[in-house]
Amino acid sequence: MGTRLQFITHRTLRPIQHFSTVIGWIKDEYLIVKIPMDQGAPIALREGDKITLRVFSGVNVCSFAAVVERVFGRPLLYAHVTFPVEIQGTNLRTAMRVKVDIPAHVKGEEFELSGFLVNLSVSGALLESKRQLPEEAQQVTVQFTLLTEPDKRQVMISTQAAIRNVNGAEGKFAYGLQFIDLDPAHYMMLQNLTYQALIADRQKIV
């Protein structure tokens, strides 16, 4: 119980993604889940609606189809959905990167520069900058901002990173960064970023 999961509705042409929590279940009968919120209000949900539920388990994504059986409105705001009959699993490669365009700031003991992260994963990132890092630089602090789901709250991520490779010439440089001791909460955010791209826009997967 308390497991965080993605709650996807299919009432429009394009599936709409929300987040929910498992409250409980009766095996082989139904799951009890919180009704997702959108801008402070519960989403519209009706008995008979078809949904997809997805949850992380380590580096695996498990998903299954379900049908809404009962809806309990305010003040309870939870629903009974059918118990999974078949669960599909997908492995998230640690090195799976997502194309992004996120401003980032990098600094060392005697230098700092700004640039953009052009791809990102739970293990590292590719940074592009017009400036060149000192040749002796081996480890840096990298800072950037991610938006949390589903409330779109900005979260500043600051972590140590090792410089694994350098490419480029005068005017444009690319640095492969490997994160060091990333905060577990930030790791989950990056997992969600990869997860979102995997299920919603595979063209973003590098």
PDB file of C-alpha atoms in Angstrom:
ATOM      1  CA  MET A   1       0.000   0.000   0.000  1.00  0.00           C
ATOM      2  CA  GLY A   2       1.092   3.566  -0.616  1.00  0.00           C
ATOM      3  CA  THR A   3       2.732   2.630  -3.890  1.00  0.00           C
ATOM      4  CA  ARG A   4       2.963   5.564  -6.297  1.00  0.00           C
ATOM      5  CA  LEU A   5       1.677   4.744  -9.766  1.00  0.00           C
ATOM      6  CA  GLN A   6       0.850   6.382 -13.048  1.00  0.00           C
ATOM      7  CA  PHE A   7      -2.858   6.529 -13.820  1.00  0.00           C
ATOM      8  CA  ILE A   8      -3.632   6.894 -17.534  1.00  0.00           C
ATOM      9  CA  THR A   9      -7.134   7.600 -18.842  1.00  0.00           C
ATOM     10  CA  HIS A  10      -8.285   6.893 -22.400  1.00  0.00           C
ATOM     11  CA  ARG A  11     -11.376   9.066 -22.753  1.00  0.00           C
ATOM     12  CA  THR A  12      -9.770  11.347 -25.363  1.00  0.00           C
ATOM     13  CA  LEU A  13      -7.853  10.672 -28.570  1.00  0.00           C
ATOM     14  CA  ARG A  14      -4.603  11.054 -26.698  1.00  0.00           C
ATOM     15  CA  PRO A  15      -4.135   9.233 -23.382  1.00  0.00           C
ATOM     16  CA  ILE A  16      -3.916  11.587 -20.403  1.00  0.00           C
ATOM     17  CA  GLN A  17      -1.404  10.832 -17.682  1.00  0.00           C
ATOM     18  CA  HIS A  18      -1.963  11.435 -13.984  1.00  0.00           C
ATOM     19  CA  PHE A  19      -0.455  10.112 -10.774  1.00  0.00           C
ATOM     20  CA  SER A  20      -2.186   8.145  -8.047  1.00  0.00           C
ATOM     21  CA  THR A  21      -1.508   5.958  -5.005  1.00  0.00           C
ATOM     22  CA  VAL A  22      -2.578   2.432  -4.141  1.00  0.00           C
ATOM     23  CA  ILE A  23      -4.676   2.423  -0.948  1.00  0.00           C
ATOM     24  CA  GLY A  24      -5.319  -1.315  -0.802  1.00  0.00           C
ATOM     25  CA  TRP A  25      -6.685  -4.322  -2.645  1.00  0.00           C
ATOM     26  CA  ILE A  26      -8.632  -7.542  -2.388  1.00  0.00           C
ATOM     27  CA  LYS A  27      -6.718 -10.176  -4.304  1.00  0.00           C
ATOM     28  CA  ASP A  28      -8.315 -11.279  -7.581  1.00  0.00           C
ATOM     29  CA  GLU A  29     -11.197  -8.811  -7.057  1.00  0.00           C
ATOM     30  CA  TYR A  30     -10.159  -5.163  -7.160  1.00  0.00           C
ATOM     31  CA  LEU A  31      -7.568  -2.511  -6.316  1.00  0.00           C
ATOM     32  CA  ILE A  32      -8.384   0.605  -4.302  1.00  0.00           C
ATOM     33  CA  VAL A  33      -6.641   3.695  -5.664  1.00  0.00           C
ATOM     34  CA  LYS A  34      -6.814   7.398  -4.971  1.00  0.00           C
ATOM     35  CA  ILE A  35      -8.567   9.466  -7.619  1.00  0.00           C
ATOM     36  CA  PRO A  36      -5.862  11.612  -9.256  1.00  0.00           C
ATOM     37  CA  MET A  37      -5.975  15.357  -8.793  1.00  0.00           C
ATOM     38  CA  ASP A  38      -5.595  17.948 -11.535  1.00  0.00           C
ATOM     39  CA  GLN A  39      -5.102  21.586 -10.586  1.00  0.00           C
ATOM     40  CA  GLY A  40      -6.474  20.947  -7.125  1.00  0.00           C
ATOM     41  CA  ALA A  41      -9.592  19.057  -8.211  1.00  0.00           C
ATOM     42  CA  PRO A  42     -10.249  15.321  -8.727  1.00  0.00           C
ATOM     43  CA  ILE A  43     -10.269  14.224 -12.363  1.00  0.00           C
ATOM     44  CA  ALA A  44     -13.541  13.189 -13.977  1.00  0.00           C
ATOM     45  CA  LEU A  45     -13.894   9.446 -13.561  1.00  0.00           C
ATOM     46  CA  ARG A  46     -16.864   7.204 -14.315  1.00  0.00           C
ATOM     47  CA  GLU A  47     -17.662   3.574 -13.697  1.00  0.00           C
ATOM     48  CA  GLY A  48     -16.726   1.573 -16.783  1.00  0.00           C
ATOM     49  CA  ASP A  49     -13.835   3.868 -17.776  1.00  0.00           C
ATOM     50  CA  LYS A  50     -10.851   1.987 -19.177  1.00  0.00           C
ATOM     51  CA  ILE A  51      -7.510   2.965 -17.693  1.00  0.00           C
ATOM     52  CA  THR A  52      -3.884   1.878 -17.700  1.00  0.00           C
ATOM     53  CA  LEU A  53      -1.860   1.702 -14.487  1.00  0.00           C
ATOM     54  CA  ARG A  54       1.938   1.722 -14.454  1.00  0.00           C
ATOM     55  CA  VAL A  55       4.365   1.433 -11.567  1.00  0.00           C
ATOM     56  CA  PHE A  56       8.147   1.360 -11.093  1.00  0.00           C
ATOM     57  CA  SER A  57       9.816  -1.636  -9.544  1.00  0.00           C
ATOM     58  CA  GLY A  58      13.553  -1.114  -9.426  1.00  0.00           C
ATOM     59  CA  VAL A  59      14.616  -0.619 -13.046  1.00  0.00           C
ATOM     60  CA  ASN A  60      11.428  -2.226 -14.356  1.00  0.00           C
ATOM     61  CA  VAL A  61       8.168  -0.612 -15.403  1.00  0.00           C
ATOM     62  CA  CYS A  62       5.091  -2.777 -14.843  1.00  0.00           C
ATOM     63  CA  SER A  63       1.810  -1.898 -16.538  1.00  0.00           C
ATOM     64  CA  PHE A  64      -1.659  -3.365 -16.832  1.00  0.00           C
ATOM     65  CA  ALA A  65      -5.085  -2.448 -18.146  1.00  0.00           C
ATOM     66  CA  ALA A  66      -7.993  -2.004 -15.755  1.00  0.00           C
ATOM     67  CA  VAL A  67     -11.610  -0.875 -15.651  1.00  0.00           C
ATOM     68  CA  VAL A  68     -13.117   1.476 -13.080  1.00  0.00           C
ATOM     69  CA  GLU A  69     -15.725  -0.459 -11.077  1.00  0.00           C
ATOM     70  CA  ARG A  70     -16.840   2.054  -8.432  1.00  0.00           C
ATOM     71  CA  VAL A  71     -16.124   5.733  -7.816  1.00  0.00           C
ATOM     72  CA  PHE A  72     -16.288   7.248  -4.340  1.00  0.00           C
ATOM     73  CA  GLY A  73     -16.508  11.038  -4.434  1.00  0.00           C
ATOM     74  CA  ARG A  74     -15.773  13.621  -1.765  1.00  0.00           C
ATOM     75  CA  PRO A  75     -14.630  13.390   0.910  1.00  0.00           C
ATOM     76  CA  LEU A  76     -13.188   9.917   0.166  1.00  0.00           C
ATOM     77  CA  LEU A  77     -11.935  10.414  -3.417  1.00  0.00           C
ATOM     78  CA  TYR A  78     -10.936   6.856  -4.198  1.00  0.00           C
ATOM     79  CA  ALA A  79     -11.990   4.229  -6.725  1.00  0.00           C
ATOM     80  CA  HIS A  80     -12.200   0.482  -7.106  1.00  0.00           C
ATOM     81  CA  VAL A  81     -10.562  -0.778 -10.309  1.00  0.00           C
ATOM     82  CA  THR A  82     -10.337  -4.327 -11.620  1.00  0.00           C
ATOM     83  CA  PHE A  83      -7.533  -6.496 -10.301  1.00  0.00           C
ATOM     84  CA  PRO A  84      -4.776  -7.088 -12.898  1.00  0.00           C
ATOM     85  CA  VAL A  85      -5.101 -10.250 -14.953  1.00  0.00           C
ATOM     86  CA  GLU A  86      -1.981  -9.749 -17.059  1.00  0.00           C
ATOM     87  CA  ILE A  87       0.975  -7.526 -16.160  1.00  0.00           C
ATOM     88  CA  GLN A  88       3.504  -6.382 -18.747  1.00  0.00           C
ATOM     89  CA  GLY A  89       7.066  -5.494 -17.715  1.00  0.00           C
ATOM     90  CA  THR A  90       9.596  -3.268 -19.450  1.00  0.00           C
ATOM     91  CA  ASN A  91      13.217  -2.907 -18.369  1.00  0.00           C
ATOM     92  CA  LEU A  92      14.550   0.641 -18.052  1.00  0.00           C
ATOM     93  CA  ARG A  93      18.198   0.559 -19.041  1.00  0.00           C
ATOM     94  CA  THR A  94      20.285   2.623 -16.640  1.00  0.00           C
ATOM     95  CA  ALA A  95      21.952   4.282 -19.633  1.00  0.00           C
ATOM     96  CA  MET A  96      18.650   5.087 -21.383  1.00  0.00           C
ATOM     97  CA  ARG A  97      18.792   8.811 -22.091  1.00  0.00           C
ATOM     98  CA  VAL A  98      16.048  11.287 -22.860  1.00  0.00           C
ATOM     99  CA  LYS A  99      16.467  14.234 -25.200  1.00  0.00           C
ATOM    100  CA  VAL A 100      16.044  17.479 -23.268  1.00  0.00           C
ATOM    101  CA  ASP A 101      16.903  21.159 -23.531  1.00  0.00           C
ATOM    102  CA  ILE A 102      17.549  22.246 -19.949  1.00  0.00           C
ATOM    103  CA  PRO A 103      19.743  25.182 -18.875  1.00  0.00           C
ATOM    104  CA  ALA A 104      22.519  24.026 -16.558  1.00  0.00           C
ATOM    105  CA  HIS A 105      25.305  25.562 -14.508  1.00  0.00           C
ATOM    106  CA  VAL A 106      28.623  23.797 -13.933  1.00  0.00           C
ATOM    107  CA  LYS A 107      31.315  24.832 -11.501  1.00  0.00           C
ATOM    108  CA  GLY A 108      34.593  23.598 -10.110  1.00  0.00           C
ATOM    109  CA  GLU A 109      37.094  24.923  -7.602  1.00  0.00           C
ATOM    110  CA  GLU A 110      38.328  27.742  -9.836  1.00  0.00           C
ATOM    111  CA  PHE A 111      35.904  27.849 -12.758  1.00  0.00           C
ATOM    112  CA  GLU A 112      32.241  27.863 -13.723  1.00  0.00           C
ATOM    113  CA  LEU A 113      30.234  27.969 -16.922  1.00  0.00           C
ATOM    114  CA  SER A 114      26.697  27.725 -18.231  1.00  0.00           C
ATOM    115  CA  GLY A 115      25.298  25.522 -20.937  1.00  0.00           C
ATOM    116  CA  PHE A 116      22.419  23.213 -21.820  1.00  0.00           C
ATOM    117  CA  LEU A 117      21.765  19.576 -21.026  1.00  0.00           C
ATOM    118  CA  VAL A 118      20.792  17.947 -24.331  1.00  0.00           C
ATOM    119  CA  ASN A 119      20.152  14.474 -22.954  1.00  0.00           C
ATOM    120  CA  LEU A 120      19.632  13.143 -19.471  1.00  0.00           C
ATOM    121  CA  SER A 121      19.352   9.843 -17.608  1.00  0.00           C
ATOM    122  CA  VAL A 122      19.457   8.517 -14.058  1.00  0.00           C
ATOM    123  CA  SER A 123      23.208   7.997 -14.441  1.00  0.00           C
ATOM    124  CA  GLY A 124      24.363  11.141 -16.210  1.00  0.00           C
ATOM    125  CA  ALA A 125      23.899  13.793 -18.853  1.00  0.00           C
ATOM    126  CA  LEU A 126      25.385  15.352 -21.957  1.00  0.00           C
ATOM    127  CA  LEU A 127      26.197  19.029 -21.487  1.00  0.00           C
ATOM    128  CA  GLU A 128      26.783  21.406 -24.385  1.00  0.00           C
ATOM    129  CA  SER A 129      28.447  24.759 -23.839  1.00  0.00           C
ATOM    130  CA  LYS A 130      30.115  27.492 -25.877  1.00  0.00           C
ATOM    131  CA  ARG A 131      32.899  27.589 -23.312  1.00  0.00           C
ATOM    132  CA  GLN A 132      35.581  25.022 -22.669  1.00  0.00           C
ATOM    133  CA  LEU A 133      36.253  23.510 -19.272  1.00  0.00           C
ATOM    134  CA  PRO A 134      39.867  23.441 -18.075  1.00  0.00           C
ATOM    135  CA  GLU A 135      41.672  20.378 -19.403  1.00  0.00           C
ATOM    136  CA  GLU A 136      42.556  19.284 -15.871  1.00  0.00           C
ATOM    137  CA  ALA A 137      38.909  19.312 -14.732  1.00  0.00           C
ATOM    138  CA  GLN A 138      37.800  15.811 -13.726  1.00  0.00           C
ATOM    139  CA  GLN A 139      34.866  16.430 -11.392  1.00  0.00           C
ATOM    140  CA  VAL A 140      32.321  19.245 -11.249  1.00  0.00           C
ATOM    141  CA  THR A 141      29.127  20.304  -9.554  1.00  0.00           C
ATOM    142  CA  VAL A 142      26.223  20.483 -11.991  1.00  0.00           C
ATOM    143  CA  GLN A 143      22.964  22.300 -11.247  1.00  0.00           C
ATOM    144  CA  PHE A 144      19.729  22.268 -13.227  1.00  0.00           C
ATOM    145  CA  THR A 145      15.971  22.441 -12.692  1.00  0.00           C
ATOM    146  CA  LEU A 146      13.363  19.747 -13.350  1.00  0.00           C
ATOM    147  CA  LEU A 147       9.574  19.979 -13.266  1.00  0.00           C
ATOM    148  CA  THR A 148       7.845  17.470 -11.000  1.00  0.00           C
ATOM    149  CA  GLU A 149       4.744  15.582 -12.099  1.00  0.00           C
ATOM    150  CA  PRO A 150       1.865  16.162 -11.947  1.00  0.00           C
ATOM    151  CA  ASP A 151       2.008  19.582 -10.265  1.00  0.00           C
ATOM    152  CA  LYS A 152       4.785  21.046 -12.481  1.00  0.00           C
ATOM    153  CA  ARG A 153       6.724  22.268  -9.455  1.00  0.00           C
ATOM    154  CA  GLN A 154      10.308  23.339 -10.144  1.00  0.00           C
ATOM    155  CA  VAL A 155      12.970  21.387  -8.251  1.00  0.00           C
ATOM    156  CA  MET A 156      16.628  22.390  -8.282  1.00  0.00           C
ATOM    157  CA  ILE A 157      18.999  19.453  -8.688  1.00  0.00           C
ATOM    158  CA  SER A 158      22.602  19.902  -7.619  1.00  0.00           C
ATOM    159  CA  THR A 159      24.974  16.959  -7.763  1.00  0.00           C
ATOM    160  CA  GLN A 160      28.581  16.032  -8.252  1.00  0.00           C
ATOM    161  CA  ALA A 161      29.504  14.603 -11.641  1.00  0.00           C
ATOM    162  CA  ALA A 162      32.597  13.087 -13.195  1.00  0.00           C
ATOM    163  CA  ILE A 163      33.627  14.228 -16.673  1.00  0.00           C
ATOM    164  CA  ARG A 164      33.809  11.035 -18.724  1.00  0.00           C
ATOM    165  CA  ASN A 165      34.381  12.404 -22.225  1.00  0.00           C
ATOM    166  CA  VAL A 166      34.871  15.677 -24.073  1.00  0.00           C
ATOM    167  CA  ASN A 167      34.086  16.453 -27.704  1.00  0.00           C
ATOM    168  CA  GLY A 168      33.942  19.559 -29.817  1.00  0.00           C
ATOM    169  CA  ALA A 169      35.949  22.456 -31.091  1.00  0.00           C
ATOM    170  CA  GLU A 170      36.126  26.191 -30.595  1.00  0.00           C
ATOM    171  CA  GLY A 171      32.639  27.619 -30.115  1.00  0.00           C
ATOM    172  CA  LYS A 172      30.845  24.420 -29.072  1.00  0.00           C
ATOM    173  CA  PHE A 173      31.878  21.739 -26.611  1.00  0.00           C
ATOM    174  CA  ALA A 174      30.066  18.617 -25.407  1.00  0.00           C
ATOM    175  CA  TYR A 175      30.789  16.977 -22.049  1.00  0.00           C
ATOM    176  CA  GLY A 176      29.622  13.531 -20.994  1.00  0.00           C
ATOM    177  CA  LEU A 177      28.852  13.688 -17.277  1.00  0.00           C
ATOM    178  CA  GLN A 178      28.358  10.787 -14.875  1.00  0.00           C
ATOM    179  CA  PHE A 179      26.440  11.633 -11.703  1.00  0.00           C
ATOM    180  CA  ILE A 180      28.024  10.794  -8.347  1.00  0.00           C
ATOM    181  CA  ASP A 181      25.883   9.946  -5.275  1.00  0.00           C
ATOM    182  CA  LEU A 182      22.700  11.405  -6.754  1.00  0.00           C
ATOM    183  CA  ASP A 183      20.009  12.139  -4.167  1.00  0.00           C
ATOM    184  CA  PRO A 184      17.448   9.270  -4.144  1.00  0.00           C
ATOM    185  CA  ALA A 185      14.536  11.695  -4.601  1.00  0.00           C
ATOM    186  CA  HIS A 186      16.256  13.221  -7.634  1.00  0.00           C
ATOM    187  CA  TYR A 187      16.984   9.731  -8.956  1.00  0.00           C
ATOM    188  CA  MET A 188      13.245   9.022  -8.848  1.00  0.00           C
ATOM    189  CA  MET A 189      12.522  12.250 -10.715  1.00  0.00           C
ATOM    190  CA  LEU A 190      14.935  11.244 -13.470  1.00  0.00           C
ATOM    191  CA  GLN A 191      13.378   7.778 -13.543  1.00  0.00           C
ATOM    192  CA  ASN A 192       9.995   9.411 -14.056  1.00  0.00           C
ATOM    193  CA  LEU A 193      11.410  11.556 -16.852  1.00  0.00           C
ATOM    194  CA  THR A 194      12.669   8.450 -18.641  1.00  0.00           C
ATOM    195  CA  TYR A 195       9.404   6.659 -17.922  1.00  0.00           C
ATOM    196  CA  GLN A 196       7.330   9.516 -19.366  1.00  0.00           C
ATOM    197  CA  ALA A 197       9.357   9.534 -22.567  1.00  0.00           C
ATOM    198  CA  LEU A 198       9.214   5.760 -22.854  1.00  0.00           C
ATOM    199  CA  ILE A 199       5.427   5.622 -22.750  1.00  0.00           C
ATOM    200  CA  ALA A 200       4.496   8.972 -24.305  1.00  0.00           C
ATOM    201  CA  ASP A 201       7.164   9.995 -26.800  1.00  0.00           C
ATOM    202  CA  ARG A 202       9.696   7.327 -27.710  1.00  0.00           C
ATOM    203  CA  GLN A 203      11.364   9.720 -30.189  1.00  0.00           C
ATOM    204  CA  LYS A 204      12.886  11.426 -27.159  1.00  0.00           C
ATOM    205  CA  ILE A 205      14.753   8.253 -26.186  1.00  0.00           C
ATOM    206  CA  VAL A 206      18.422   8.364 -27.202  1.00  0.00           C
TER     207      VAL A 206
END
